[in-house]
């Protein structure tokens, strides 16, 4: 009998991958499956980015790079950060990591241990809680309430902090709800954090470009008073449709940077070299493809909201960010995970049950509108048919 350390008894995972595997299996068996489950853009990585990776390989960029990423890429991230946030960061604080997820992995490993408490959004990206539990720290959910348009409340977040709190995880625009937290809530939180100078903040800004209806993405970098304890999580996956490239960046304060770099050296040495060159092309090249993708997402977002609201027992808020809707299905009488499972098995529509994102996700399902408008209409018709029975 093998005995792995007890941390592994507590690690979780992301059910979206299990749903994807099941959806693919059903499709392989001949079922007409529409996937509104997985959170990845259905667009191709823009051609000039693909070409940059091919050219990098042809130019001989196939060896190790520095563990923190090649300098021209870190400089590109710093330039982009200045454009998107107005904040000047040094390339010496930028680290290139294999995917957005990796930054949360590193940050939670750095701040989690038994006796510590880590705040995280609920419903929220499932890996936050999984990793917090892995470290032995106590996960403290910060409610993202529907009546608050799935934003977090600055006051409520502050009320959950105590002397054991080591890290607060923020995510706006948010997965799975599409919620975008307004500036006023963020400013309340930032003002209150003055009293807690030893608490670190990790802001997951991976959906930064994905806002609608004039909603504002507020980067936590704007708050200079937090800079020495702020970790930014960002990456290429969503903005440039590059989920499979495994490319992310983080911005670390001086005091943490070398710890993150050492973890990288211990775990993956460096990120895939040609992918890093593709990352430069993504940032510095034309952004038309991003704009086109956002236009398509916006159209589909409205479609999902309209069609879901037309179903008896379902109500769906208009999400202001990311590419997810999080309709409330409480009045249908279904438990969310059971409904998601039945929709896939009986109707070939993949969605994710809200509880996969936290206990406050009960009563909701997540629809990712990273699929064609035609498929979305077809999928929602099937959902309506199923619920009408
Ligand atoms: N953070 C959030 C909120 C996400 O939704 C995701 C992906 O779904 C990630 C991070 C991870 O992104 P990546 O695929 O680049 O690891």
Tab-separated table of C-alpha atoms and ligand atoms in Angstrom:
chain	number	residue	atom	x	y	z
A	1	UNK	CA	0.000	0.000	0.000
A	2	UNK	CA	1.445	3.359	-0.989
A	3	UNK	CA	1.023	6.277	1.403
A	4	UNK	CA	1.144	9.636	-0.273
A	5	UNK	CA	1.196	12.652	2.045
A	6	UNK	CA	-2.189	13.640	3.421
A	7	UNK	CA	-2.327	16.840	1.352
A	8	UNK	CA	-3.340	14.696	-1.598
A	9	UNK	CA	-6.460	13.522	0.231
A	10	UNK	CA	-7.702	17.081	-0.011
A	11	UNK	CA	-6.789	18.156	-3.518
A	12	UNK	CA	-9.715	18.681	-5.883
A	13	UNK	CA	-9.941	19.305	-9.616
A	14	UNK	CA	-11.920	21.018	-12.320
A	15	UNK	CA	-15.057	19.150	-13.301
A	16	UNK	CA	-15.160	21.011	-16.641
A	17	UNK	CA	-12.464	18.604	-17.856
A	18	UNK	CA	-14.507	15.546	-16.801
A	19	UNK	CA	-17.562	16.966	-18.570
A	20	UNK	CA	-15.448	17.611	-21.674
A	21	UNK	CA	-14.215	14.001	-21.640
A	22	UNK	CA	-17.767	12.668	-21.214
A	23	UNK	CA	-19.085	14.986	-23.964
A	24	UNK	CA	-16.347	13.777	-26.329
A	25	UNK	CA	-17.117	10.168	-25.485
A	26	UNK	CA	-20.821	10.655	-26.236
A	27	UNK	CA	-19.940	12.465	-29.470
A	28	UNK	CA	-17.587	9.620	-30.472
A	29	UNK	CA	-20.510	7.264	-29.902
A	30	UNK	CA	-22.564	9.179	-32.465
A	31	UNK	CA	-24.492	11.638	-30.286
A	32	UNK	CA	-24.900	15.200	-31.565
A	33	UNK	CA	-23.278	16.990	-28.632
A	34	UNK	CA	-23.154	20.768	-28.198
A	35	UNK	CA	-20.533	21.829	-25.722
A	36	UNK	CA	-21.394	24.814	-23.571
A	37	UNK	CA	-19.287	23.338	-20.803
A	38	UNK	CA	-15.654	24.112	-21.356
A	39	UNK	CA	-14.238	27.589	-20.821
A	40	UNK	CA	-12.195	28.082	-23.910
A	41	UNK	CA	-12.732	30.389	-26.891
A	42	UNK	CA	-13.952	28.474	-29.951
A	43	UNK	CA	-11.796	30.669	-32.210
A	44	UNK	CA	-8.488	29.727	-33.726
A	45	UNK	CA	-5.316	31.346	-32.453
A	46	UNK	CA	-4.716	34.233	-34.909
A	47	UNK	CA	-2.464	33.237	-37.782
A	48	UNK	CA	0.355	35.729	-37.112
A	49	UNK	CA	0.766	34.241	-33.624
A	50	UNK	CA	1.000	30.696	-34.982
A	51	UNK	CA	3.505	31.882	-37.594
A	52	UNK	CA	5.675	33.511	-34.917
A	53	UNK	CA	5.965	30.174	-33.088
A	54	UNK	CA	6.871	28.330	-36.303
A	55	UNK	CA	9.451	30.976	-37.167
A	56	UNK	CA	10.935	30.757	-33.667
A	57	UNK	CA	11.462	27.023	-34.083
A	58	UNK	CA	12.991	27.531	-37.542
A	59	UNK	CA	15.255	30.234	-36.087
A	60	UNK	CA	16.545	27.708	-33.590
A	61	UNK	CA	14.653	28.783	-30.464
A	62	UNK	CA	14.200	25.283	-29.168
A	63	UNK	CA	16.376	25.225	-26.084
A	64	UNK	CA	15.850	26.210	-22.459
A	65	UNK	CA	15.099	29.843	-21.773
A	66	UNK	CA	15.562	31.653	-18.452
A	67	UNK	CA	13.127	30.175	-15.921
A	68	UNK	CA	11.275	33.480	-15.600
A	69	UNK	CA	10.827	33.856	-19.369
A	70	UNK	CA	12.720	35.577	-22.187
A	71	UNK	CA	13.373	39.275	-21.641
A	72	UNK	CA	11.660	40.526	-24.850
A	73	UNK	CA	8.476	38.788	-23.752
A	74	UNK	CA	8.635	40.159	-20.234
A	75	UNK	CA	9.219	43.600	-21.766
A	76	UNK	CA	6.202	43.105	-24.015
A	77	UNK	CA	4.049	42.232	-20.978
A	78	UNK	CA	5.312	45.353	-19.191
A	79	UNK	CA	4.450	47.507	-22.251
A	80	UNK	CA	1.007	45.979	-22.478
A	81	UNK	CA	0.389	46.469	-18.764
A	82	UNK	CA	1.218	50.159	-19.170
A	83	UNK	CA	-1.291	50.412	-22.028
A	84	UNK	CA	-4.093	48.502	-20.333
A	85	UNK	CA	-3.715	49.819	-16.765
A	86	UNK	CA	-1.632	52.979	-17.050
A	87	UNK	CA	0.784	51.415	-14.562
A	88	UNK	CA	4.486	51.064	-15.217
A	89	UNK	CA	5.784	47.694	-14.094
A	90	UNK	CA	9.329	46.461	-14.517
A	91	UNK	CA	10.016	43.389	-16.667
A	92	UNK	CA	11.951	42.270	-13.571
A	93	UNK	CA	8.604	41.777	-11.825
A	94	UNK	CA	7.046	39.853	-14.715
A	95	UNK	CA	7.264	36.088	-14.810
A	96	UNK	CA	6.203	33.875	-17.720
A	97	UNK	CA	4.438	30.709	-16.557
A	98	UNK	CA	2.873	27.710	-18.309
A	99	UNK	CA	-0.754	28.901	-18.195
A	100	UNK	CA	-2.822	31.239	-16.081
A	101	UNK	CA	-3.487	28.542	-13.521
A	102	UNK	CA	0.143	28.288	-12.555
A	103	UNK	CA	0.179	31.696	-10.890
A	104	UNK	CA	-2.589	30.652	-8.492
A	105	UNK	CA	-0.737	27.395	-7.827
A	106	UNK	CA	2.436	29.275	-6.897
A	107	UNK	CA	0.700	31.988	-4.880
A	108	UNK	CA	-1.403	29.537	-2.880
A	109	UNK	CA	1.653	27.331	-2.210
A	110	UNK	CA	3.444	30.436	-0.942
A	111	UNK	CA	0.705	31.563	1.421
A	112	UNK	CA	-1.122	28.394	2.424
A	113	UNK	CA	-0.312	26.210	5.412
A	114	UNK	CA	-2.239	24.856	8.395
A	115	UNK	CA	-3.306	27.716	10.646
A	116	UNK	CA	-3.617	30.206	7.779
A	117	UNK	CA	-6.844	31.326	6.113
A	118	UNK	CA	-7.246	32.199	2.449
A	119	UNK	CA	-10.261	34.083	1.063
A	120	UNK	CA	-11.544	33.041	-2.340
A	121	UNK	CA	-14.658	33.737	-4.432
A	122	UNK	CA	-17.652	31.358	-4.192
A	123	UNK	CA	-18.905	30.558	-6.753
A	124	UNK	CA	-15.454	30.796	-8.292
A	125	UNK	CA	-12.795	28.993	-10.277
A	126	UNK	CA	-12.582	25.576	-8.564
A	127	UNK	CA	-8.804	25.383	-8.435
A	128	UNK	CA	-8.610	28.184	-5.858
A	129	UNK	CA	-10.348	26.093	-3.228
A	130	UNK	CA	-8.685	22.876	-4.309
A	131	UNK	CA	-5.204	24.321	-3.880
A	132	UNK	CA	-6.058	26.061	-0.605
A	133	UNK	CA	-7.253	22.717	0.782
A	134	UNK	CA	-4.148	21.022	-0.555
A	135	UNK	CA	-1.888	23.309	1.463
A	136	UNK	CA	-3.863	22.707	4.666
A	137	UNK	CA	-4.926	26.347	4.942
A	138	UNK	CA	-8.573	27.058	5.739
A	139	UNK	CA	-10.611	28.122	2.703
A	140	UNK	CA	-12.855	31.098	3.475
A	141	UNK	CA	-15.473	31.643	0.758
A	142	UNK	CA	-16.338	35.194	-0.217
A	143	UNK	CA	-19.927	35.095	-1.533
A	144	UNK	CA	-20.516	36.321	-5.060
A	145	UNK	CA	-24.231	36.961	-4.852
A	146	UNK	CA	-26.684	37.003	-7.711
A	147	UNK	CA	-28.492	40.026	-6.256
A	148	UNK	CA	-25.130	41.798	-6.371
A	149	UNK	CA	-24.759	40.886	-10.053
A	150	UNK	CA	-22.167	38.324	-8.926
A	151	UNK	CA	-19.730	40.996	-7.812
A	152	UNK	CA	-17.997	40.769	-4.461
A	153	UNK	CA	-18.800	43.215	-1.709
A	154	UNK	CA	-15.828	45.182	-0.381
A	155	UNK	CA	-17.357	45.377	3.120
A	156	UNK	CA	-18.218	41.690	3.264
A	157	UNK	CA	-14.732	40.699	2.096
A	158	UNK	CA	-13.164	42.896	4.780
A	159	UNK	CA	-15.421	41.361	7.435
A	160	UNK	CA	-13.918	37.925	6.693
A	161	UNK	CA	-10.298	38.955	7.294
A	162	UNK	CA	-8.630	38.187	10.617
A	163	UNK	CA	-5.096	37.806	11.955
A	164	UNK	CA	-4.799	34.351	10.362
A	165	UNK	CA	-5.618	35.565	6.860
A	166	UNK	CA	-2.582	35.252	4.620
A	167	UNK	CA	-4.026	35.755	1.120
A	168	UNK	CA	-7.124	37.120	-0.591
A	169	UNK	CA	-7.988	35.872	-4.068
A	170	UNK	CA	-9.978	38.221	-6.291
A	171	UNK	CA	-11.356	37.517	-9.757
A	172	UNK	CA	-13.110	40.065	-11.963
A	173	UNK	CA	-14.396	39.587	-14.633
A	174	UNK	CA	-15.298	36.302	-13.062
A	175	UNK	CA	-15.624	32.668	-13.905
A	176	UNK	CA	-18.252	31.090	-13.646
A	177	UNK	CA	-20.697	33.977	-13.353
A	178	UNK	CA	-19.481	36.638	-15.769
A	179	UNK	CA	-19.694	39.087	-12.854
A	180	UNK	CA	-17.641	42.274	-12.970
A	181	UNK	CA	-16.993	43.940	-9.620
A	182	UNK	CA	-17.573	47.715	-9.763
A	183	UNK	CA	-14.865	50.192	-8.839
A	184	UNK	CA	-16.717	51.364	-5.699
A	185	UNK	CA	-16.594	47.880	-4.124
A	186	UNK	CA	-12.935	47.509	-4.993
A	187	UNK	CA	-12.116	50.911	-3.517
A	188	UNK	CA	-13.913	49.994	-0.280
A	189	UNK	CA	-11.856	46.827	-0.076
A	190	UNK	CA	-8.585	48.591	-0.836
A	191	UNK	CA	-9.248	51.270	1.801
A	192	UNK	CA	-10.019	48.627	4.430
A	193	UNK	CA	-6.914	46.625	3.561
A	194	UNK	CA	-4.777	49.410	5.006
A	195	UNK	CA	-5.548	47.870	8.406
A	196	UNK	CA	-4.188	44.507	7.246
A	197	UNK	CA	-0.721	45.209	5.848
A	198	UNK	CA	0.403	41.575	6.132
A	199	UNK	CA	-2.327	40.160	3.907
A	200	UNK	CA	-1.285	39.401	0.316
A	201	UNK	CA	-3.679	39.793	-2.621
A	202	UNK	CA	-3.801	37.711	-5.763
A	203	UNK	CA	-5.907	39.280	-8.473
A	204	UNK	CA	-6.918	36.921	-11.271
A	205	UNK	CA	-7.357	39.257	-14.244
A	206	UNK	CA	-7.326	36.651	-16.995
A	207	UNK	CA	-10.616	37.995	-18.433
A	208	UNK	CA	-9.430	41.615	-18.363
A	209	UNK	CA	-10.374	42.430	-21.975
A	210	UNK	CA	-13.731	40.673	-21.774
A	211	UNK	CA	-16.236	43.242	-20.552
A	212	UNK	CA	-19.538	44.383	-22.097
A	213	UNK	CA	-22.085	47.170	-21.882
A	214	UNK	CA	-19.382	49.612	-20.831
A	215	UNK	CA	-18.522	47.657	-17.661
A	216	UNK	CA	-15.110	48.642	-16.387
A	217	UNK	CA	-12.352	46.221	-15.563
A	218	UNK	CA	-10.438	47.676	-12.650
A	219	UNK	CA	-6.946	46.262	-12.346
A	220	UNK	CA	-5.703	45.959	-8.774
A	221	UNK	CA	-2.407	47.341	-10.082
A	222	UNK	CA	-4.024	50.768	-10.036
A	223	UNK	CA	-3.719	50.851	-6.253
A	224	UNK	CA	-0.151	51.808	-5.556
A	225	UNK	CA	-0.514	51.216	-1.825
A	226	UNK	CA	-1.022	47.471	-2.517
A	227	UNK	CA	1.822	46.988	-4.955
A	228	UNK	CA	4.281	45.450	-2.489
A	229	UNK	CA	1.817	42.667	-1.646
A	230	UNK	CA	-0.035	42.217	-4.913
A	231	UNK	CA	0.262	39.287	-7.316
A	232	UNK	CA	-1.377	39.648	-10.730
A	233	UNK	CA	-2.505	36.570	-12.637
A	234	UNK	CA	-2.979	37.009	-16.370
A	235	UNK	CA	-2.233	35.151	-19.575
A	236	UNK	CA	-2.785	34.427	-23.218
A	237	UNK	CA	-5.393	31.651	-23.011
A	238	UNK	CA	-8.597	33.656	-23.222
A	239	UNK	CA	-7.615	36.949	-24.874
A	240	UNK	CA	-5.870	35.390	-27.872
A	241	UNK	CA	-7.616	32.000	-27.907
A	242	UNK	CA	-4.461	30.168	-26.798
A	243	UNK	CA	-5.658	27.750	-24.100
A	244	UNK	CA	-3.608	24.817	-25.370
A	245	UNK	CA	-0.386	26.787	-25.694
A	246	UNK	CA	-0.092	26.977	-21.899
A	247	UNK	CA	1.061	30.552	-21.668
A	248	UNK	CA	0.482	32.819	-18.686
A	249	UNK	CA	2.163	35.738	-17.010
A	250	UNK	CA	2.267	36.944	-13.473
A	251	UNK	CA	3.422	40.168	-11.910
A	252	UNK	CA	5.038	39.738	-8.498
A	253	UNK	CA	6.227	42.187	-5.879
A	254	UNK	CA	10.022	42.255	-5.365
A	255	UNK	CA	9.799	40.274	-2.120
A	256	UNK	CA	8.075	37.312	-3.780
A	257	UNK	CA	9.590	37.248	-7.242
A	258	UNK	CA	12.587	35.100	-6.461
A	259	UNK	CA	10.493	32.581	-4.564
A	260	UNK	CA	8.256	32.204	-7.620
A	261	UNK	CA	11.275	31.895	-9.901
A	262	UNK	CA	12.759	29.168	-7.702
A	263	UNK	CA	9.511	27.201	-7.784
A	264	UNK	CA	9.630	27.467	-11.592
A	265	UNK	CA	13.201	26.162	-11.670
A	266	UNK	CA	12.159	23.270	-9.465
A	267	UNK	CA	9.075	22.355	-11.452
A	268	UNK	CA	9.251	23.188	-15.174
A	269	UNK	CA	12.596	24.960	-15.820
A	270	UNK	CA	11.054	27.293	-18.384
A	271	UNK	CA	8.005	27.742	-20.564
A	272	UNK	CA	8.057	26.229	-24.071
A	273	UNK	CA	10.465	28.479	-26.024
A	274	UNK	CA	8.601	28.919	-29.350
A	275	UNK	CA	5.376	29.600	-27.447
A	276	UNK	CA	7.113	32.509	-25.744
A	277	UNK	CA	7.917	34.035	-29.154
A	278	UNK	CA	4.286	33.541	-30.121
A	279	UNK	CA	3.421	35.428	-26.938
A	280	UNK	CA	5.365	38.467	-28.157
A	281	UNK	CA	3.514	38.383	-31.479
A	282	UNK	CA	0.189	38.186	-29.641
A	283	UNK	CA	0.932	41.282	-27.576
A	284	UNK	CA	2.680	43.380	-30.208
A	285	UNK	CA	0.736	42.292	-33.292
A	286	UNK	CA	-2.653	43.456	-34.625
A	287	UNK	CA	-5.540	43.092	-32.183
A	288	UNK	CA	-8.325	42.872	-34.797
A	289	UNK	CA	-8.917	39.196	-34.085
A	290	UNK	CA	-9.458	39.975	-30.395
A	291	UNK	CA	-11.987	42.678	-31.306
A	292	UNK	CA	-13.809	40.319	-33.684
A	293	UNK	CA	-13.941	37.606	-31.047
A	294	UNK	CA	-15.366	40.048	-28.520
A	295	UNK	CA	-18.025	41.172	-30.979
A	296	UNK	CA	-19.087	37.567	-31.478
A	297	UNK	CA	-19.106	36.912	-27.720
A	298	UNK	CA	-21.239	39.987	-27.139
A	299	UNK	CA	-23.814	38.853	-29.702
A	300	UNK	CA	-23.978	35.357	-28.219
A	301	UNK	CA	-24.163	36.710	-24.676
A	302	UNK	CA	-27.361	38.569	-25.519
A	303	UNK	CA	-28.722	35.507	-27.274
A	304	UNK	CA	-28.089	33.251	-24.261
A	305	UNK	CA	-29.714	35.696	-21.853
A	306	UNK	CA	-32.766	36.207	-24.055
A	307	UNK	CA	-33.310	32.510	-24.765
A	308	UNK	CA	-32.647	31.303	-21.223
A	309	UNK	CA	-35.005	33.895	-19.750
A	310	UNK	CA	-37.754	32.621	-22.048
A	311	UNK	CA	-37.678	29.221	-20.280
A	312	UNK	CA	-40.157	28.715	-17.443
A	313	UNK	CA	-38.432	28.477	-14.083
A	314	UNK	CA	-35.157	29.933	-15.360
A	315	UNK	CA	-33.890	33.459	-14.843
A	316	UNK	CA	-30.622	34.676	-16.241
A	317	UNK	CA	-28.858	37.907	-15.364
A	318	UNK	CA	-26.993	39.700	-18.108
A	319	UNK	CA	-23.326	38.950	-17.468
A	320	UNK	CA	-20.997	41.920	-17.832
A	321	UNK	CA	-17.804	39.994	-18.432
A	322	UNK	CA	-15.931	36.845	-19.519
A	323	UNK	CA	-17.877	34.401	-21.741
A	324	UNK	CA	-20.149	32.710	-19.251
A	325	UNK	CA	-23.766	33.017	-18.208
A	326	UNK	CA	-24.907	31.649	-14.857
A	327	UNK	CA	-28.670	31.184	-15.055
A	328	UNK	CA	-30.675	30.559	-11.906
A	329	UNK	CA	-32.578	27.275	-12.241
A	330	UNK	CA	-33.975	27.075	-8.699
A	331	UNK	CA	-37.614	27.299	-9.818
A	332	UNK	CA	-37.267	24.312	-12.131
A	333	UNK	CA	-37.037	22.073	-9.065
A	334	UNK	CA	-33.828	20.472	-10.313
A	335	UNK	CA	-30.584	20.174	-8.395
A	336	UNK	CA	-27.989	21.870	-10.558
A	337	UNK	CA	-25.526	19.005	-10.989
A	338	UNK	CA	-28.301	16.530	-11.708
A	339	UNK	CA	-29.760	18.864	-14.314
A	340	UNK	CA	-26.355	19.385	-15.961
A	341	UNK	CA	-25.797	15.638	-16.053
A	342	UNK	CA	-29.250	14.910	-17.519
A	343	UNK	CA	-28.877	17.645	-20.131
A	344	UNK	CA	-25.691	16.009	-21.335
A	345	UNK	CA	-26.871	12.410	-21.207
A	346	UNK	CA	-30.391	12.956	-22.561
A	347	UNK	CA	-30.052	16.001	-24.768
A	348	UNK	CA	-26.373	16.166	-25.684
A	349	UNK	CA	-25.907	19.613	-24.154
A	350	UNK	CA	-22.815	20.014	-22.009
A	351	UNK	CA	-23.052	22.582	-19.197
A	352	UNK	CA	-21.507	22.665	-15.736
A	353	UNK	CA	-23.513	22.434	-12.524
A	354	UNK	CA	-23.003	25.467	-10.279
A	355	UNK	CA	-21.852	23.422	-7.236
A	356	UNK	CA	-18.688	22.569	-9.173
A	357	UNK	CA	-17.730	26.182	-8.460
A	358	UNK	CA	-18.564	26.218	-4.756
A	359	UNK	CA	-21.453	25.640	-2.368
A	360	UNK	CA	-23.088	28.912	-3.352
A	361	UNK	CA	-23.302	27.619	-6.918
A	362	UNK	CA	-26.275	25.367	-6.053
A	363	UNK	CA	-29.312	26.445	-8.058
A	364	UNK	CA	-27.295	27.604	-11.056
A	365	UNK	CA	-25.680	26.105	-14.127
A	366	UNK	CA	-22.812	27.612	-16.078
A	367	UNK	CA	-23.156	28.057	-19.797
A	368	UNK	CA	-20.029	28.966	-21.697
A	369	UNK	CA	-21.018	30.815	-24.853
A	370	UNK	CA	-17.781	29.899	-26.585
A	371	UNK	CA	-19.786	28.173	-29.299
A	372	UNK	CA	-21.524	29.366	-32.474
A	373	UNK	CA	-24.781	31.335	-32.221
A	374	UNK	CA	-26.464	28.549	-34.182
A	375	UNK	CA	-25.291	25.901	-31.717
A	376	UNK	CA	-26.235	28.065	-28.767
A	377	UNK	CA	-29.795	28.435	-30.095
A	378	UNK	CA	-30.016	24.723	-30.734
A	379	UNK	CA	-28.650	23.877	-27.278
A	380	UNK	CA	-31.048	26.208	-25.485
A	381	UNK	CA	-33.986	24.809	-27.460
A	382	UNK	CA	-33.000	21.386	-26.183
A	383	UNK	CA	-32.732	22.692	-22.613
A	384	UNK	CA	-36.216	24.215	-22.956
A	385	UNK	CA	-37.606	20.944	-24.330
A	386	UNK	CA	-36.051	18.973	-21.514
A	387	UNK	CA	-37.413	21.282	-18.828
A	388	UNK	CA	-40.870	21.395	-20.405
A	389	UNK	CA	-41.309	17.666	-19.826
B	1	LIG	N1	-8.415	31.885	-13.933
B	1	LIG	C1	-9.704	31.804	-14.278
B	1	LIG	C2	-10.694	32.633	-13.570
B	1	LIG	C3	-10.089	30.921	-15.302
B	1	LIG	O1	-11.381	30.840	-15.642
B	1	LIG	C4	-9.114	30.138	-15.932
B	1	LIG	C5	-9.475	29.169	-16.983
B	1	LIG	O2	-10.600	28.771	-17.176
B	1	LIG	C6	-7.792	30.265	-15.527
B	1	LIG	C7	-7.478	31.148	-14.528
B	1	LIG	C8	-6.715	29.393	-16.091
B	1	LIG	O3	-6.290	29.728	-17.335
B	1	LIG	P1	-5.214	28.834	-18.088
B	1	LIG	O4	-5.976	27.934	-19.003
B	1	LIG	O5	-4.373	29.826	-18.825
B	1	LIG	O6	-4.433	28.083	-17.086
